[in-house]
mmCIF file of C-alpha atoms (C1' of nucleotides) in Angstrom:
data_model
loop_
_atom_site.group_PDB
_atom_site.id
_atom_site.type_symbol
_atom_site.label_atom_id
_atom_site.label_comp_id
_atom_site.label_asym_id
_atom_site.label_seq_id
_atom_site.Cartn_x
_atom_site.Cartn_y
_atom_site.Cartn_z
ATOM 1 C CA MET A 20 27.430 6.986 -16.730
ATOM 2 C CA ILE A 21 24.707 9.300 -15.615
ATOM 3 C CA ASP A 22 24.670 10.696 -19.112
ATOM 4 C CA ASN A 23 24.229 7.220 -20.433
ATOM 5 C CA LYS A 24 21.229 6.835 -18.200
ATOM 6 C CA ALA A 25 19.788 10.126 -19.356
ATOM 7 C CA ASP A 26 20.490 9.428 -23.024
ATOM 8 C CA ASN A 27 18.975 6.030 -22.665
ATOM 9 C CA LEU A 28 15.943 7.572 -21.026
ATOM 10 C CA LYS A 29 15.576 10.018 -23.876
ATOM 11 C CA GLY A 30 15.397 7.121 -26.291
ATOM 12 C CA VAL A 31 12.830 5.249 -24.244
ATOM 13 C CA LEU A 32 10.728 8.377 -23.894
ATOM 14 C CA GLY A 33 10.929 9.232 -27.580
ATOM 15 C CA ARG A 34 9.573 5.857 -28.587
ATOM 16 C CA LYS A 35 6.462 6.534 -26.526
ATOM 17 C CA ASN A 36 5.853 10.129 -27.647
ATOM 18 C CA LYS A 37 7.097 11.459 -24.343
ATOM 19 C CA LYS A 38 9.518 14.314 -23.899
ATOM 20 C CA MET A 39 12.804 14.686 -22.116
ATOM 21 C CA THR A 40 12.667 17.594 -19.706
ATOM 22 C CA PRO A 41 15.126 19.034 -17.178
ATOM 23 C CA GLN A 42 12.814 17.875 -14.391
ATOM 24 C CA ARG A 43 12.846 14.276 -15.540
ATOM 25 C CA ARG A 44 16.582 14.300 -15.978
ATOM 26 C CA LYS A 45 17.154 15.699 -12.488
ATOM 27 C CA ILE A 46 14.860 13.163 -10.900
ATOM 28 C CA LEU A 47 16.738 10.385 -12.643
ATOM 29 C CA ASP A 48 19.985 11.912 -11.362
ATOM 30 C CA ILE A 49 18.750 11.617 -7.799
ATOM 31 C CA PHE A 50 18.330 7.885 -8.289
ATOM 32 C CA ALA A 51 21.813 7.557 -9.766
ATOM 33 C CA GLU A 52 23.175 9.321 -6.681
ATOM 34 C CA HIS A 53 21.287 7.053 -4.293
ATOM 35 C CA PRO A 54 21.833 3.508 -5.476
ATOM 36 C CA HIS A 55 20.120 0.716 -3.569
ATOM 37 C CA GLU A 56 17.876 3.118 -1.680
ATOM 38 C CA HIS A 57 14.108 3.036 -1.745
ATOM 39 C CA LEU A 58 13.109 6.642 -2.225
ATOM 40 C CA SER A 59 9.673 8.127 -1.668
ATOM 41 C CA ALA A 60 8.246 11.007 -3.683
ATOM 42 C CA GLU A 61 8.685 13.315 -0.716
ATOM 43 C CA GLU A 62 12.332 12.321 -0.265
ATOM 44 C CA ILE A 63 13.084 12.954 -3.910
ATOM 45 C CA TYR A 64 11.317 16.281 -3.686
ATOM 46 C CA ASP A 65 13.452 17.234 -0.657
ATOM 47 C CA ALA A 66 16.652 16.036 -2.301
ATOM 48 C CA LEU A 67 15.881 18.209 -5.326
ATOM 49 C CA ARG A 68 15.260 21.295 -3.201
ATOM 50 C CA LEU A 69 18.460 20.782 -1.245
ATOM 51 C CA GLN A 70 21.002 20.181 -3.926
ATOM 52 C CA GLN A 71 19.651 22.438 -6.623
ATOM 53 C CA GLU A 72 18.231 25.888 -6.660
ATOM 54 C CA THR A 73 15.482 24.681 -8.989
ATOM 55 C CA SER A 74 12.030 24.167 -7.649
ATOM 56 C CA ILE A 75 10.305 21.136 -9.042
ATOM 57 C CA GLY A 76 6.708 20.662 -7.980
ATOM 58 C CA LEU A 77 5.771 17.672 -5.882
ATOM 59 C CA ALA A 78 3.058 16.800 -8.390
ATOM 60 C CA THR A 79 5.693 16.617 -11.101
ATOM 61 C CA VAL A 80 7.717 14.246 -8.972
ATOM 62 C CA TYR A 81 4.706 11.983 -8.582
ATOM 63 C CA ARG A 82 3.895 12.126 -12.276
ATOM 64 C CA THR A 83 7.481 11.393 -13.233
ATOM 65 C CA LEU A 84 7.726 8.435 -10.874
ATOM 66 C CA ASP A 85 4.564 6.976 -12.356
ATOM 67 C CA LEU A 86 5.875 7.451 -15.858
ATOM 68 C CA LEU A 87 9.319 5.998 -15.222
ATOM 69 C CA THR A 88 7.790 3.012 -13.492
ATOM 70 C CA GLU A 89 5.478 2.436 -16.421
ATOM 71 C CA LEU A 90 8.477 2.576 -18.729
ATOM 72 C CA GLY A 91 10.315 0.010 -16.629
ATOM 73 C CA VAL A 92 13.087 2.441 -15.683
ATOM 74 C CA LEU A 93 12.113 2.345 -12.028
ATOM 75 C CA SER A 94 10.557 -0.337 -9.912
ATOM 76 C CA SER A 95 8.153 0.575 -7.174
ATOM 77 C CA ILE A 96 7.280 -1.004 -3.889
ATOM 78 C CA GLU A 97 4.906 0.020 -1.166
ATOM 79 C CA LEU A 98 6.471 0.055 2.292
ATOM 80 C CA HIS A 99 4.655 1.093 5.460
ATOM 81 C CA GLY A 100 1.889 2.644 3.399
ATOM 82 C CA VAL A 101 4.182 4.764 1.221
ATOM 83 C CA ASN A 102 5.248 4.061 -2.345
ATOM 84 C CA ARG A 103 8.989 3.894 -2.805
ATOM 85 C CA TYR A 104 11.089 3.638 -5.934
ATOM 86 C CA GLU A 105 14.501 2.456 -7.068
ATOM 87 C CA LEU A 106 16.285 1.997 -10.369
ATOM 88 C CA ASN A 107 15.056 -1.182 -11.955
ATOM 89 C CA GLN A 108 18.032 -3.488 -12.140
ATOM 90 C CA SER A 109 16.183 -6.213 -13.947
ATOM 91 C CA THR A 110 15.703 -6.321 -17.696
ATOM 92 C CA PRO A 111 13.535 -8.711 -19.703
ATOM 93 C CA ASP A 112 16.486 -10.957 -20.508
ATOM 94 C CA SER A 113 18.282 -10.674 -17.171
ATOM 95 C CA PRO A 114 15.712 -10.674 -14.402
ATOM 96 C CA HIS A 115 17.962 -9.583 -11.561
ATOM 97 C CA GLN A 116 15.586 -10.382 -8.772
ATOM 98 C CA HIS A 117 15.687 -9.189 -5.243
ATOM 99 C CA HIS A 118 13.124 -9.473 -2.518
ATOM 100 C CA HIS A 119 12.535 -7.392 0.567
ATOM 101 C CA LEU A 120 12.985 -8.260 4.216
ATOM 102 C CA ILE A 121 10.942 -5.855 6.333
ATOM 103 C CA CYS A 122 11.512 -5.645 10.069
ATOM 104 C CA LEU A 123 8.228 -5.399 11.950
ATOM 105 C CA ARG A 124 9.906 -3.680 14.894
ATOM 106 C CA CYS A 125 12.328 -1.068 13.544
ATOM 107 C CA GLY A 126 10.975 -0.818 10.014
ATOM 108 C CA LYS A 127 14.348 -1.430 8.401
ATOM 109 C CA VAL A 128 14.206 -2.851 4.878
ATOM 110 C CA MET A 129 16.888 -5.223 3.623
ATOM 111 C CA GLU A 130 17.264 -6.905 0.277
ATOM 112 C CA PHE A 131 17.702 -10.573 -0.450
ATOM 113 C CA HIS A 132 18.694 -11.914 -3.832
ATOM 114 C CA SER A 133 17.234 -15.099 -5.211
ATOM 115 C CA PRO A 134 15.818 -16.252 -8.529
ATOM 116 C CA LEU A 135 13.344 -18.682 -6.985
ATOM 117 C CA THR A 136 10.165 -17.431 -8.638
ATOM 118 C CA ALA A 137 10.799 -18.119 -12.327
ATOM 119 C CA PRO A 138 9.539 -21.736 -12.300
ATOM 120 C CA LEU A 139 6.537 -20.666 -10.274
ATOM 121 C CA GLU A 140 5.537 -18.135 -12.912
ATOM 122 C CA LYS A 141 5.557 -20.842 -15.535
ATOM 123 C CA GLU A 142 3.378 -23.024 -13.360
ATOM 124 C CA ILE A 143 0.918 -20.181 -12.838
ATOM 125 C CA ARG A 144 0.545 -19.659 -16.557
ATOM 126 C CA LYS A 145 -0.027 -23.337 -17.100
ATOM 127 C CA GLN A 146 -2.612 -23.740 -14.369
ATOM 128 C CA THR A 147 -4.513 -20.468 -14.606
ATOM 129 C CA GLY A 148 -3.716 -18.822 -17.918
ATOM 130 C CA PHE A 149 -2.577 -15.738 -16.020
ATOM 131 C CA HIS A 150 0.428 -14.113 -17.678
ATOM 132 C CA VAL A 151 2.879 -12.879 -15.051
ATOM 133 C CA HIS A 152 4.605 -9.655 -15.935
ATOM 134 C CA ASP A 153 6.253 -8.852 -12.640
ATOM 135 C CA HIS A 154 6.162 -9.900 -9.028
ATOM 136 C CA GLN A 155 6.842 -8.678 -5.553
ATOM 137 C CA LEU A 156 7.925 -10.812 -2.631
ATOM 138 C CA LYS A 157 8.029 -9.323 0.856
ATOM 139 C CA PHE A 158 9.110 -11.084 4.014
ATOM 140 C CA PHE A 159 7.973 -9.673 7.338
ATOM 141 C CA GLY A 160 9.855 -10.539 10.486
ATOM 142 C CA TYR A 161 12.591 -9.375 12.808
ATOM 143 C CA CYS A 162 16.123 -8.308 11.967
ATOM 144 C CA GLU A 163 19.060 -9.557 14.012
ATOM 145 C CA ASP A 164 19.318 -6.405 16.116
ATOM 146 C CA CYS A 165 15.663 -6.413 17.024
ATOM 147 C CA GLN A 166 15.720 -10.122 17.850
ATOM 148 C CA ARG A 167 18.454 -9.416 20.358
ATOM 149 C CA GLU A 168 16.717 -6.384 21.816
ATOM 150 C CA LEU A 169 13.446 -8.246 22.105
ATOM 151 C CA ALA A 170 15.198 -11.043 23.970
ATOM 152 C CA GLU A 171 16.775 -8.517 26.340
ATOM 153 C CA GLU A 172 13.438 -6.824 26.983
ATOM 154 C CA LYS A 173 11.880 -10.151 27.750
ATOM 155 C CA ALA A 174 14.637 -11.090 30.186
ATOM 156 C CA LYS A 175 14.252 -7.743 31.930
ATOM 157 C CA ALA A 176 10.500 -8.216 32.262
ATOM 158 C CA GLU A 177 11.046 -11.599 33.853
ATOM 159 C CA THR A 178 13.439 -10.104 36.397
ATOM 160 C CA GLU A 179 10.968 -7.389 37.363
ATOM 161 C CA LYS A 180 8.209 -9.897 37.804
ATOM 162 C CA GLU A 181 10.232 -11.811 40.357
ATOM 163 C CA GLU A 182 10.239 -8.919 42.806
ATOM 164 C CA MET B 28 -19.681 -23.029 12.623
ATOM 165 C CA ILE B 29 -19.943 -19.297 12.882
ATOM 166 C CA ASP B 30 -20.497 -19.754 16.581
ATOM 167 C CA ASN B 31 -17.340 -21.792 16.731
ATOM 168 C CA LYS B 32 -15.525 -18.920 15.144
ATOM 169 C CA ALA B 33 -16.979 -16.460 17.597
ATOM 170 C CA ASP B 34 -16.328 -18.690 20.622
ATOM 171 C CA ASN B 35 -12.827 -19.260 19.450
ATOM 172 C CA LEU B 36 -12.375 -15.515 19.059
ATOM 173 C CA LYS B 37 -13.616 -14.959 22.579
ATOM 174 C CA GLY B 38 -10.889 -17.246 23.861
ATOM 175 C CA VAL B 39 -8.162 -15.586 21.856
ATOM 176 C CA LEU B 40 -9.334 -12.150 22.999
ATOM 177 C CA GLY B 41 -9.558 -13.178 26.634
ATOM 178 C CA ARG B 42 -5.989 -14.354 26.715
ATOM 179 C CA LYS B 43 -4.880 -10.879 25.662
ATOM 180 C CA ASN B 44 -7.097 -8.893 28.015
ATOM 181 C CA LYS B 45 -9.385 -7.923 25.194
ATOM 182 C CA LYS B 46 -13.153 -8.059 25.265
ATOM 183 C CA MET B 47 -15.752 -9.694 23.087
ATOM 184 C CA THR B 48 -18.244 -7.132 21.872
ATOM 185 C CA PRO B 49 -21.243 -7.287 19.539
ATOM 186 C CA GLN B 50 -19.335 -5.153 17.056
ATOM 187 C CA ARG B 51 -16.423 -7.552 16.870
ATOM 188 C CA ARG B 52 -18.706 -10.525 16.537
ATOM 189 C CA LYS B 53 -20.659 -8.921 13.705
ATOM 190 C CA ILE B 54 -17.515 -7.998 11.841
ATOM 191 C CA LEU B 55 -16.293 -11.556 12.118
ATOM 192 C CA ASP B 56 -19.680 -12.716 10.829
ATOM 193 C CA ILE B 57 -19.195 -10.659 7.689
ATOM 194 C CA PHE B 58 -16.005 -12.555 6.955
ATOM 195 C CA ALA B 59 -17.709 -15.891 7.527
ATOM 196 C CA GLU B 60 -20.361 -14.831 5.015
ATOM 197 C CA HIS B 61 -17.804 -13.782 2.426
ATOM 198 C CA PRO B 62 -15.243 -16.557 2.225
ATOM 199 C CA HIS B 63 -12.314 -16.090 -0.147
ATOM 200 C CA GLU B 64 -13.044 -12.415 -0.620
ATOM 201 C CA HIS B 65 -10.622 -9.639 0.145
ATOM 202 C CA LEU B 66 -12.696 -7.077 2.000
ATOM 203 C CA SER B 67 -11.765 -3.481 2.664
ATOM 204 C CA ALA B 68 -12.798 -1.551 5.781
ATOM 205 C CA GLU B 69 -15.250 0.456 3.744
ATOM 206 C CA GLU B 70 -16.840 -2.677 2.259
ATOM 207 C CA ILE B 71 -17.276 -4.227 5.682
ATOM 208 C CA TYR B 72 -18.755 -0.995 6.940
ATOM 209 C CA ASP B 73 -21.251 -0.983 4.066
ATOM 210 C CA ALA B 74 -22.104 -4.648 4.548
ATOM 211 C CA LEU B 75 -22.842 -3.975 8.206
ATOM 212 C CA ARG B 76 -25.105 -1.039 7.405
ATOM 213 C CA LEU B 77 -26.999 -3.029 4.796
ATOM 214 C CA GLN B 78 -27.764 -6.251 6.542
ATOM 215 C CA GLN B 79 -28.258 -4.991 10.058
ATOM 216 C CA GLU B 80 -30.002 -2.041 11.539
ATOM 217 C CA THR B 81 -27.048 -1.444 13.843
ATOM 218 C CA SER B 82 -24.672 1.357 13.104
ATOM 219 C CA ILE B 83 -21.065 0.481 13.715
ATOM 220 C CA GLY B 84 -18.621 3.322 13.284
ATOM 221 C CA LEU B 85 -16.049 3.158 10.536
ATOM 222 C CA ALA B 86 -13.315 3.809 13.098
ATOM 223 C CA THR B 87 -14.422 0.728 14.999
ATOM 224 C CA VAL B 88 -14.172 -1.314 11.834
ATOM 225 C CA TYR B 89 -10.608 -0.119 11.310
ATOM 226 C CA ARG B 90 -9.678 -0.787 14.931
ATOM 227 C CA THR B 91 -11.214 -4.242 14.841
ATOM 228 C CA LEU B 92 -9.444 -5.171 11.627
ATOM 229 C CA ASP B 93 -6.117 -4.106 13.118
ATOM 230 C CA LEU B 94 -6.792 -6.116 16.244
ATOM 231 C CA LEU B 95 -7.912 -9.273 14.490
ATOM 232 C CA THR B 96 -4.917 -9.115 12.182
ATOM 233 C CA GLU B 97 -2.586 -8.746 15.141
ATOM 234 C CA LEU B 98 -4.226 -11.766 16.732
ATOM 235 C CA GLY B 99 -3.698 -13.780 13.564
ATOM 236 C CA VAL B 100 -7.437 -14.236 12.968
ATOM 237 C CA LEU B 101 -7.298 -12.208 9.772
ATOM 238 C CA SER B 102 -4.587 -11.734 7.223
ATOM 239 C CA SER B 103 -4.204 -8.431 5.472
ATOM 240 C CA ILE B 104 -2.943 -7.432 2.072
ATOM 241 C CA GLU B 105 -2.668 -4.094 0.381
ATOM 242 C CA LEU B 106 -4.201 -4.016 -3.101
ATOM 243 C CA HIS B 107 -4.352 -0.928 -5.298
ATOM 244 C CA GLY B 108 -3.489 1.281 -2.334
ATOM 245 C CA VAL B 109 -6.190 -0.100 -0.053
ATOM 246 C CA ASN B 110 -5.793 -2.582 2.792
ATOM 247 C CA ARG B 111 -7.925 -5.662 2.436
ATOM 248 C CA TYR B 112 -8.578 -8.534 4.791
ATOM 249 C CA GLU B 113 -9.618 -12.161 4.769
ATOM 250 C CA LEU B 114 -9.892 -14.961 7.293
ATOM 251 C CA ASN B 115 -6.433 -16.321 7.926
ATOM 252 C CA GLN B 116 -6.462 -19.899 6.724
ATOM 253 C CA SER B 117 -2.936 -20.617 7.830
ATOM 254 C CA THR B 118 -1.957 -21.663 11.333
ATOM 255 C CA PRO B 119 1.551 -22.001 12.777
ATOM 256 C CA ASP B 120 1.630 -25.763 12.179
ATOM 257 C CA SER B 121 -0.236 -25.763 8.859
ATOM 258 C CA PRO B 122 0.901 -22.777 6.821
ATOM 259 C CA HIS B 123 -1.776 -22.897 4.162
ATOM 260 C CA GLN B 124 -0.136 -20.521 1.766
ATOM 261 C CA HIS B 125 -1.678 -18.701 -1.093
ATOM 262 C CA HIS B 126 -0.311 -15.953 -3.255
ATOM 263 C CA HIS B 127 -2.093 -13.275 -5.239
ATOM 264 C CA LEU B 128 -2.328 -12.785 -8.974
ATOM 265 C CA ILE B 129 -3.249 -9.186 -9.700
ATOM 266 C CA CYS B 130 -4.411 -8.158 -13.159
ATOM 267 C CA LEU B 131 -2.881 -4.855 -14.200
ATOM 268 C CA ARG B 132 -5.732 -4.145 -16.589
ATOM 269 C CA CYS B 133 -9.018 -5.031 -14.854
ATOM 270 C CA GLY B 134 -7.732 -5.144 -11.294
ATOM 271 C CA LYS B 135 -9.099 -8.614 -10.624
ATOM 272 C CA VAL B 136 -7.325 -10.542 -7.872
ATOM 273 C CA MET B 137 -6.984 -14.300 -8.043
ATOM 274 C CA GLU B 138 -5.365 -16.706 -5.644
ATOM 275 C CA PHE B 139 -2.721 -19.284 -6.326
ATOM 276 C CA HIS B 140 -1.724 -21.968 -3.880
ATOM 277 C CA SER B 141 1.852 -23.083 -3.489
ATOM 278 C CA PRO B 142 4.194 -23.818 -0.605
ATOM 279 C CA LEU B 143 7.324 -22.710 -2.433
ATOM 280 C CA THR B 144 8.623 -20.193 0.082
ATOM 281 C CA ALA B 145 9.431 -22.348 3.136
ATOM 282 C CA PRO B 146 12.948 -23.357 2.028
ATOM 283 C CA LEU B 147 13.660 -19.767 1.067
ATOM 284 C CA GLU B 148 12.833 -18.568 4.561
ATOM 285 C CA LYS B 149 15.354 -20.989 6.006
ATOM 286 C CA GLU B 150 17.984 -19.744 3.596
ATOM 287 C CA ILE B 151 17.259 -16.144 4.563
ATOM 288 C CA ARG B 152 17.751 -16.887 8.229
ATOM 289 C CA LYS B 153 21.010 -18.652 7.521
ATOM 290 C CA GLN B 154 22.438 -15.929 5.306
ATOM 291 C CA THR B 155 21.187 -12.791 7.009
ATOM 292 C CA GLY B 156 20.034 -13.670 10.527
ATOM 293 C CA PHE B 157 16.642 -12.197 9.674
ATOM 294 C CA HIS B 158 13.817 -14.175 11.257
ATOM 295 C CA VAL B 159 10.879 -14.437 8.865
ATOM 296 C CA HIS B 160 7.499 -14.315 10.516
ATOM 297 C CA ASP B 161 5.272 -13.962 7.505
ATOM 298 C CA HIS B 162 5.495 -13.189 3.825
ATOM 299 C CA GLN B 163 3.523 -11.827 0.945
ATOM 300 C CA LEU B 164 3.958 -12.762 -2.679
ATOM 301 C CA LYS B 165 2.171 -10.797 -5.375
ATOM 302 C CA PHE B 166 2.273 -11.438 -9.086
ATOM 303 C CA PHE B 167 1.327 -8.626 -11.440
ATOM 304 C CA GLY B 168 0.259 -9.402 -14.970
ATOM 305 C CA TYR B 169 -2.738 -10.017 -17.177
ATOM 306 C CA CYS B 170 -5.607 -12.406 -16.652
ATOM 307 C CA GLU B 171 -6.845 -14.590 -19.490
ATOM 308 C CA ASP B 172 -9.777 -12.311 -20.345
ATOM 309 C CA CYS B 173 -7.634 -9.208 -20.535
ATOM 310 C CA GLN B 174 -5.004 -10.971 -22.618
ATOM 311 C CA ARG B 175 -7.671 -11.745 -25.168
ATOM 312 C CA GLU B 176 -9.144 -8.267 -25.096
ATOM 313 C CA LEU B 177 -5.736 -6.671 -25.435
ATOM 314 C CA ALA B 178 -5.021 -8.829 -28.455
ATOM 315 C CA GLU B 179 -8.338 -7.790 -30.007
ATOM 316 C CA GLU B 180 -7.655 -4.116 -29.382
ATOM 317 C CA LYS B 181 -4.276 -4.441 -30.961
ATOM 318 C CA ALA B 182 -5.702 -6.145 -34.034
ATOM 319 C CA LYS B 183 -8.305 -3.398 -34.359
ATOM 320 C CA ALA B 184 -5.678 -0.682 -34.107
ATOM 321 C CA GLU B 185 -3.695 -2.332 -36.889
ATOM 322 C CA THR B 186 -6.744 -2.386 -39.112
ATOM 323 C CA GLU B 187 -7.462 1.289 -38.555
ATOM 324 C CA LYS B 188 -3.894 2.221 -39.303
ATOM 325 C CA GLU B 189 -4.149 0.617 -42.715
ATOM 326 C CA GLU B 190 -6.752 3.084 -43.908
ATOM 327 C "C1'" DA C 2 -16.153 -0.384 39.226
ATOM 328 C "C1'" DT C 3 -12.769 -0.014 35.877
ATOM 329 C "C1'" DG C 4 -10.313 -0.438 32.050
ATOM 330 C "C1'" DG C 5 -11.164 -1.597 27.439
ATOM 331 C "C1'" DG C 6 -14.325 -0.368 23.526
ATOM 332 C "C1'" DT C 7 -17.246 2.700 20.755
ATOM 333 C "C1'" DG C 8 -19.039 6.597 17.878
ATOM 334 C "C1'" DC C 9 -18.418 10.812 15.972
ATOM 335 C "C1'" DA C 10 -15.970 14.303 13.967
ATOM 336 C "C1'" DA C 11 -11.728 16.269 13.117
ATOM 337 C "C1'" DA C 12 -7.065 15.766 11.741
ATOM 338 C "C1'" DG C 13 -3.312 13.319 9.302
ATOM 339 C "C1'" DG C 14 -0.610 11.866 5.502
ATOM 340 C "C1'" DT C 15 -0.100 10.480 0.798
ATOM 341 C "C1'" DT C 16 -1.443 10.910 -3.849
ATOM 342 C "C1'" DT C 17 -4.318 12.873 -7.594
ATOM 343 C "C1'" DT C 18 -6.443 16.479 -10.263
ATOM 344 C "C1'" DG C 19 -7.897 21.035 -12.545
ATOM 345 C "C1'" DC C 20 -6.201 24.773 -14.751
ATOM 346 C "C1'" DA C 21 -3.396 28.262 -16.695
ATOM 347 C "C1'" DC C 22 1.131 28.608 -18.317
ATOM 348 C "C1'" DT C 23 5.583 26.772 -20.377
ATOM 349 C "C1'" DC C 24 8.564 24.509 -23.409
ATOM 350 C "C1'" DC C 25 10.310 20.301 -26.042
ATOM 351 C "C1'" DG C 26 10.268 18.199 -30.623
ATOM 352 C "C1'" DC D 17 3.228 25.462 -33.523
ATOM 353 C "C1'" DG D 18 0.851 22.023 -30.951
ATOM 354 C "C1'" DG D 19 0.607 18.900 -27.682
ATOM 355 C "C1'" DA D 20 3.030 17.155 -23.788
ATOM 356 C "C1'" DG D 21 4.771 18.735 -19.357
ATOM 357 C "C1'" DT D 22 4.816 21.759 -15.233
ATOM 358 C "C1'" DG D 23 3.613 24.294 -10.856
ATOM 359 C "C1'" DC D 24 0.449 25.503 -7.671
ATOM 360 C "C1'" DA D 25 -3.327 24.832 -4.812
ATOM 361 C "C1'" DA D 26 -7.281 22.374 -3.938
ATOM 362 C "C1'" DA D 27 -9.409 18.074 -3.583
ATOM 363 C "C1'" DA D 28 -9.640 13.181 -2.928
ATOM 364 C "C1'" DC D 29 -8.744 9.230 -0.365
ATOM 365 C "C1'" DC D 30 -7.732 6.108 3.142
ATOM 366 C "C1'" DT D 31 -6.609 5.817 7.865
ATOM 367 C "C1'" DT D 32 -5.743 7.425 12.579
ATOM 368 C "C1'" DT D 33 -6.760 10.025 16.720
ATOM 369 C "C1'" DG D 34 -9.042 12.770 20.620
ATOM 370 C "C1'" DC D 35 -12.593 12.733 23.541
ATOM 371 C "C1'" DA D 36 -16.802 11.900 25.969
ATOM 372 C "C1'" DC D 37 -19.664 8.142 26.808
ATOM 373 C "C1'" DC D 38 -20.682 3.017 27.252
ATOM 374 C "C1'" DC D 39 -20.418 -1.644 28.648
ATOM 375 C "C1'" DA D 40 -18.022 -6.430 29.131
ATOM 376 C "C1'" DT D 41 -15.573 -8.690 32.696
#
DNA sequence: ATGGGTGCAAAGGTTTTGCACTCCG
DNA sequence: CGGAGTGCAAAACCTTTGCACCCAT
């Protein structure tokens, strides 16, 4: 399965005059080992140092992430000021969309699946001529845990005020 | 009108134990003078230096932008790795939504108005318990001009190849 | 008068870049 | 072999922070 990913990558790279290198393969492996996680360059760099004796430069990690994103192998999203990446589950013919729910209190990021934006993209093209290639939908708010904790904090504050 | 904005700001600040200062007023003025633009801290800083003799520190600009965003006076969006701000046109009872169309080639940012996300937010709450407070929808693609120019470039490349 | 606000400069964190060297195709 | 890729360190960039001083309320 991982080999499939790597072989597939080799093909994609070849078509664009890019080369398959051990570094690129190992970085792709990290993603295969961490499905559904949003990894930053630094985290990938650390993961590489930990599980392998090899030392891959941080700059190479950045360059590889850029490349793989350009190729559509990864999708990137900026969270809390840091770029994060995950395997791109959507292909041109099966746009497997998911959006991000970002908790303003604890920073947790959840995913939410919904196709909703396809008709909107058509409407945009019609009205503005803009050709949508990709999109990113983020929701900011409070997760269930934080809602509860915020309510508790509030109740406590009320109690203290009464003294 | 600008005075209304400033007076209104004074009220909002007062309620939160914050003070109205000349710096904050001037920064708000810049936004009133640049409607529908997405201004970065640096751009506001430059605008202040240009049109007034006063020197407002860049740190103050950053702190003011954070504050005004927290208060809901401004809305912020990260574009090309830089935070940008505009007057927040949406209020709790009239969520005047607009989304951003970002050209991957020339970097131009256009706005597109559509309410589409309200039902989705309800669905999110129902399915996940997450309470949406705000959202951000970005579309990446190619503006009309760049589509044309890309087509021209492609045609030219074909011609050259034929030689 | 007092706590919030400011300016400056320094520090912080992430990402990019220059350059010599390496290695895939 | 030649050009793409790499590692390292330095630089670039945006943003935050510490601190002494200032000024709205």
